Each structure stands twice: as structure tokens, then as C-alpha cells.
JSON list of C-alpha atoms in Angstrom, two decimals:
[
{"chain": "A", "resi": 65, "resn": "UNK", "atom": "CA", "xyz": [0.00, 0.00, 0.00]},
{"chain": "A", "resi": 66, "resn": "UNK", "atom": "CA", "xyz": [1.12, 3.48, -0.76]},
{"chain": "A", "resi": 67, "resn": "UNK", "atom": "CA", "xyz": [0.21, 6.58, 1.19]},
{"chain": "A", "resi": 68, "resn": "UNK", "atom": "CA", "xyz": [0.88, 10.27, 0.58]},
{"chain": "A", "resi": 69, "resn": "UNK", "atom": "CA", "xyz": [0.14, 13.18, 2.87]},
{"chain": "A", "resi": 70, "resn": "UNK", "atom": "CA", "xyz": [-2.25, 15.89, 1.75]},
{"chain": "A", "resi": 71, "resn": "UNK", "atom": "CA", "xyz": [-2.19, 18.60, 4.39]},
{"chain": "A", "resi": 72, "resn": "UNK", "atom": "CA", "xyz": [-2.86, 16.63, 7.59]},
{"chain": "A", "resi": 73, "resn": "UNK", "atom": "CA", "xyz": [-4.63, 13.72, 5.84]},
{"chain": "A", "resi": 74, "resn": "UNK", "atom": "CA", "xyz": [-2.98, 10.40, 5.01]},
{"chain": "A", "resi": 75, "resn": "UNK", "atom": "CA", "xyz": [-4.33, 9.48, 1.55]},
{"chain": "A", "resi": 76, "resn": "UNK", "atom": "CA", "xyz": [-4.26, 5.89, 0.31]},
{"chain": "A", "resi": 77, "resn": "UNK", "atom": "CA", "xyz": [-3.19, 5.56, -3.32]},
{"chain": "A", "resi": 78, "resn": "UNK", "atom": "CA", "xyz": [-4.01, 2.42, -5.28]},
{"chain": "A", "resi": 79, "resn": "UNK", "atom": "CA", "xyz": [-2.29, 1.89, -8.64]},
{"chain": "A", "resi": 80, "resn": "UNK", "atom": "CA", "xyz": [-3.69, -0.84, -10.86]},
{"chain": "A", "resi": 81, "resn": "UNK", "atom": "CA", "xyz": [-3.95, -2.02, -14.42]},
{"chain": "A", "resi": 82, "resn": "UNK", "atom": "CA", "xyz": [-7.24, -3.63, -15.35]},
{"chain": "A", "resi": 83, "resn": "UNK", "atom": "CA", "xyz": [-7.72, -6.48, -17.81]},
{"chain": "A", "resi": 84, "resn": "UNK", "atom": "CA", "xyz": [-8.68, -4.05, -20.60]},
{"chain": "A", "resi": 85, "resn": "UNK", "atom": "CA", "xyz": [-5.31, -2.29, -20.44]},
{"chain": "A", "resi": 86, "resn": "UNK", "atom": "CA", "xyz": [-6.64, 0.70, -18.54]},
{"chain": "A", "resi": 87, "resn": "UNK", "atom": "CA", "xyz": [-4.40, 2.16, -15.85]},
{"chain": "A", "resi": 88, "resn": "UNK", "atom": "CA", "xyz": [-6.20, 3.46, -12.78]},
{"chain": "A", "resi": 89, "resn": "UNK", "atom": "CA", "xyz": [-4.79, 5.47, -9.88]},
{"chain": "A", "resi": 90, "resn": "UNK", "atom": "CA", "xyz": [-7.33, 5.73, -7.10]},
{"chain": "A", "resi": 91, "resn": "UNK", "atom": "CA", "xyz": [-7.21, 8.10, -4.13]},
{"chain": "A", "resi": 92, "resn": "UNK", "atom": "CA", "xyz": [-9.05, 7.36, -0.91]},
{"chain": "A", "resi": 93, "resn": "UNK", "atom": "CA", "xyz": [-9.10, 8.85, 2.56]},
{"chain": "A", "resi": 94, "resn": "UNK", "atom": "CA", "xyz": [-9.25, 6.09, 5.20]},
{"chain": "A", "resi": 95, "resn": "UNK", "atom": "CA", "xyz": [-10.80, 8.63, 7.59]},
{"chain": "A", "resi": 96, "resn": "UNK", "atom": "CA", "xyz": [-13.94, 8.77, 5.42]},
{"chain": "A", "resi": 97, "resn": "UNK", "atom": "CA", "xyz": [-14.27, 4.99, 5.14]},
{"chain": "A", "resi": 98, "resn": "UNK", "atom": "CA", "xyz": [-11.96, 2.05, 4.58]},
{"chain": "A", "resi": 99, "resn": "UNK", "atom": "CA", "xyz": [-12.88, 1.58, 0.92]},
{"chain": "A", "resi": 100, "resn": "UNK", "atom": "CA", "xyz": [-14.30, 4.96, -0.04]},
{"chain": "A", "resi": 101, "resn": "UNK", "atom": "CA", "xyz": [-12.64, 6.34, -3.15]},
{"chain": "A", "resi": 102, "resn": "UNK", "atom": "CA", "xyz": [-12.60, 10.11, -3.51]},
{"chain": "A", "resi": 103, "resn": "UNK", "atom": "CA", "xyz": [-11.44, 10.18, -7.08]},
{"chain": "A", "resi": 104, "resn": "UNK", "atom": "CA", "xyz": [-9.65, 8.14, -9.68]},
{"chain": "A", "resi": 105, "resn": "UNK", "atom": "CA", "xyz": [-7.42, 9.13, -12.58]},
{"chain": "A", "resi": 106, "resn": "UNK", "atom": "CA", "xyz": [-7.57, 6.62, -15.40]},
{"chain": "A", "resi": 107, "resn": "UNK", "atom": "CA", "xyz": [-5.99, 6.24, -18.79]},
{"chain": "A", "resi": 108, "resn": "UNK", "atom": "CA", "xyz": [-6.58, 3.68, -21.51]},
{"chain": "A", "resi": 109, "resn": "UNK", "atom": "CA", "xyz": [-4.41, 5.51, -24.03]},
{"chain": "A", "resi": 110, "resn": "UNK", "atom": "CA", "xyz": [-0.68, 5.76, -24.44]},
{"chain": "A", "resi": 111, "resn": "UNK", "atom": "CA", "xyz": [-0.29, 9.44, -23.61]},
{"chain": "A", "resi": 112, "resn": "UNK", "atom": "CA", "xyz": [-1.02, 11.58, -20.57]},
{"chain": "A", "resi": 113, "resn": "UNK", "atom": "CA", "xyz": [-3.33, 13.71, -22.73]},
{"chain": "A", "resi": 114, "resn": "UNK", "atom": "CA", "xyz": [-5.69, 10.68, -22.85]},
{"chain": "A", "resi": 115, "resn": "UNK", "atom": "CA", "xyz": [-6.13, 10.60, -19.04]},
{"chain": "A", "resi": 116, "resn": "UNK", "atom": "CA", "xyz": [-9.46, 11.36, -17.40]},
{"chain": "A", "resi": 117, "resn": "UNK", "atom": "CA", "xyz": [-10.63, 12.02, -13.82]},
{"chain": "A", "resi": 118, "resn": "UNK", "atom": "CA", "xyz": [-13.62, 10.40, -12.19]},
{"chain": "A", "resi": 119, "resn": "UNK", "atom": "CA", "xyz": [-14.99, 11.77, -8.90]},
{"chain": "A", "resi": 120, "resn": "UNK", "atom": "CA", "xyz": [-17.01, 9.44, -6.71]},
{"chain": "A", "resi": 121, "resn": "UNK", "atom": "CA", "xyz": [-20.61, 10.67, -6.37]},
{"chain": "A", "resi": 122, "resn": "UNK", "atom": "CA", "xyz": [-20.48, 9.63, -2.70]},
{"chain": "A", "resi": 123, "resn": "UNK", "atom": "CA", "xyz": [-17.47, 11.89, -2.11]},
{"chain": "A", "resi": 124, "resn": "UNK", "atom": "CA", "xyz": [-19.57, 14.99, -2.65]},
{"chain": "A", "resi": 125, "resn": "UNK", "atom": "CA", "xyz": [-17.60, 18.13, -3.41]},
{"chain": "A", "resi": 126, "resn": "UNK", "atom": "CA", "xyz": [-13.86, 17.58, -3.77]},
{"chain": "A", "resi": 127, "resn": "UNK", "atom": "CA", "xyz": [-11.66, 20.61, -3.10]},
{"chain": "A", "resi": 128, "resn": "UNK", "atom": "CA", "xyz": [-9.85, 21.88, -6.21]},
{"chain": "A", "resi": 129, "resn": "UNK", "atom": "CA", "xyz": [-6.57, 21.92, -4.29]},
{"chain": "A", "resi": 130, "resn": "UNK", "atom": "CA", "xyz": [-6.94, 18.19, -3.51]},
{"chain": "A", "resi": 131, "resn": "UNK", "atom": "CA", "xyz": [-7.84, 17.39, -7.11]},
{"chain": "A", "resi": 132, "resn": "UNK", "atom": "CA", "xyz": [-4.82, 19.31, -8.39]},
{"chain": "A", "resi": 133, "resn": "UNK", "atom": "CA", "xyz": [-2.56, 17.48, -5.89]},
{"chain": "A", "resi": 134, "resn": "UNK", "atom": "CA", "xyz": [-3.97, 14.07, -6.88]},
{"chain": "A", "resi": 135, "resn": "UNK", "atom": "CA", "xyz": [-3.64, 14.77, -10.61]},
{"chain": "A", "resi": 136, "resn": "UNK", "atom": "CA", "xyz": [0.01, 15.76, -10.16]},
{"chain": "A", "resi": 137, "resn": "UNK", "atom": "CA", "xyz": [0.73, 12.49, -8.34]},
{"chain": "A", "resi": 138, "resn": "UNK", "atom": "CA", "xyz": [-1.15, 10.45, -10.94]},
{"chain": "A", "resi": 139, "resn": "UNK", "atom": "CA", "xyz": [0.69, 12.14, -13.77]},
{"chain": "A", "resi": 140, "resn": "UNK", "atom": "CA", "xyz": [4.05, 11.48, -12.14]},
{"chain": "A", "resi": 141, "resn": "UNK", "atom": "CA", "xyz": [3.14, 7.80, -11.60]},
{"chain": "A", "resi": 142, "resn": "UNK", "atom": "CA", "xyz": [1.74, 7.27, -15.11]},
{"chain": "A", "resi": 143, "resn": "UNK", "atom": "CA", "xyz": [4.72, 8.88, -16.82]},
{"chain": "A", "resi": 144, "resn": "UNK", "atom": "CA", "xyz": [7.31, 6.93, -14.81]}
]
């Protein structure tokens, strides 16, 4: 398991490749629930420009600062 700190929150980051070749980087806050995803960045293409962001409807509003932070991490991981 991988964790990164966002402000004072320890965010769980899950990096997976699904069977269709799609790469998914999921961000969850264990404080909101053990398996509650806040958002996921996914890419089924070969380039970062193909990536998309999905926000969990159960997460409600996600702060722009958190989204920007998560996207930067996902980009770094996908381009490595």
C-alpha cells in the first residue's frame, strides 16, 4: 500500500492495471471509510493527454486543491 500526505490527511493511493489495459490510480481517505474512493485518474491511451478524472458521487464536493494534488501524483506515476 502506498500513502501520501495531503495537508494533515494520510491518503491511500491504489495503482492498478485492469484487464482491458486501462491504468487506474485511485485516491481514498481512510478517515472517510476504509474503501471509499474520492477520485480516480484513469488512462486507456498511451499518452497523458488521454487521461481522465472520475470523482465518486459519494465523495460529494472535492476541493480543487486536492484534485490538483492528486492529478500531479497520478501524472508522475503514469509517466514513470
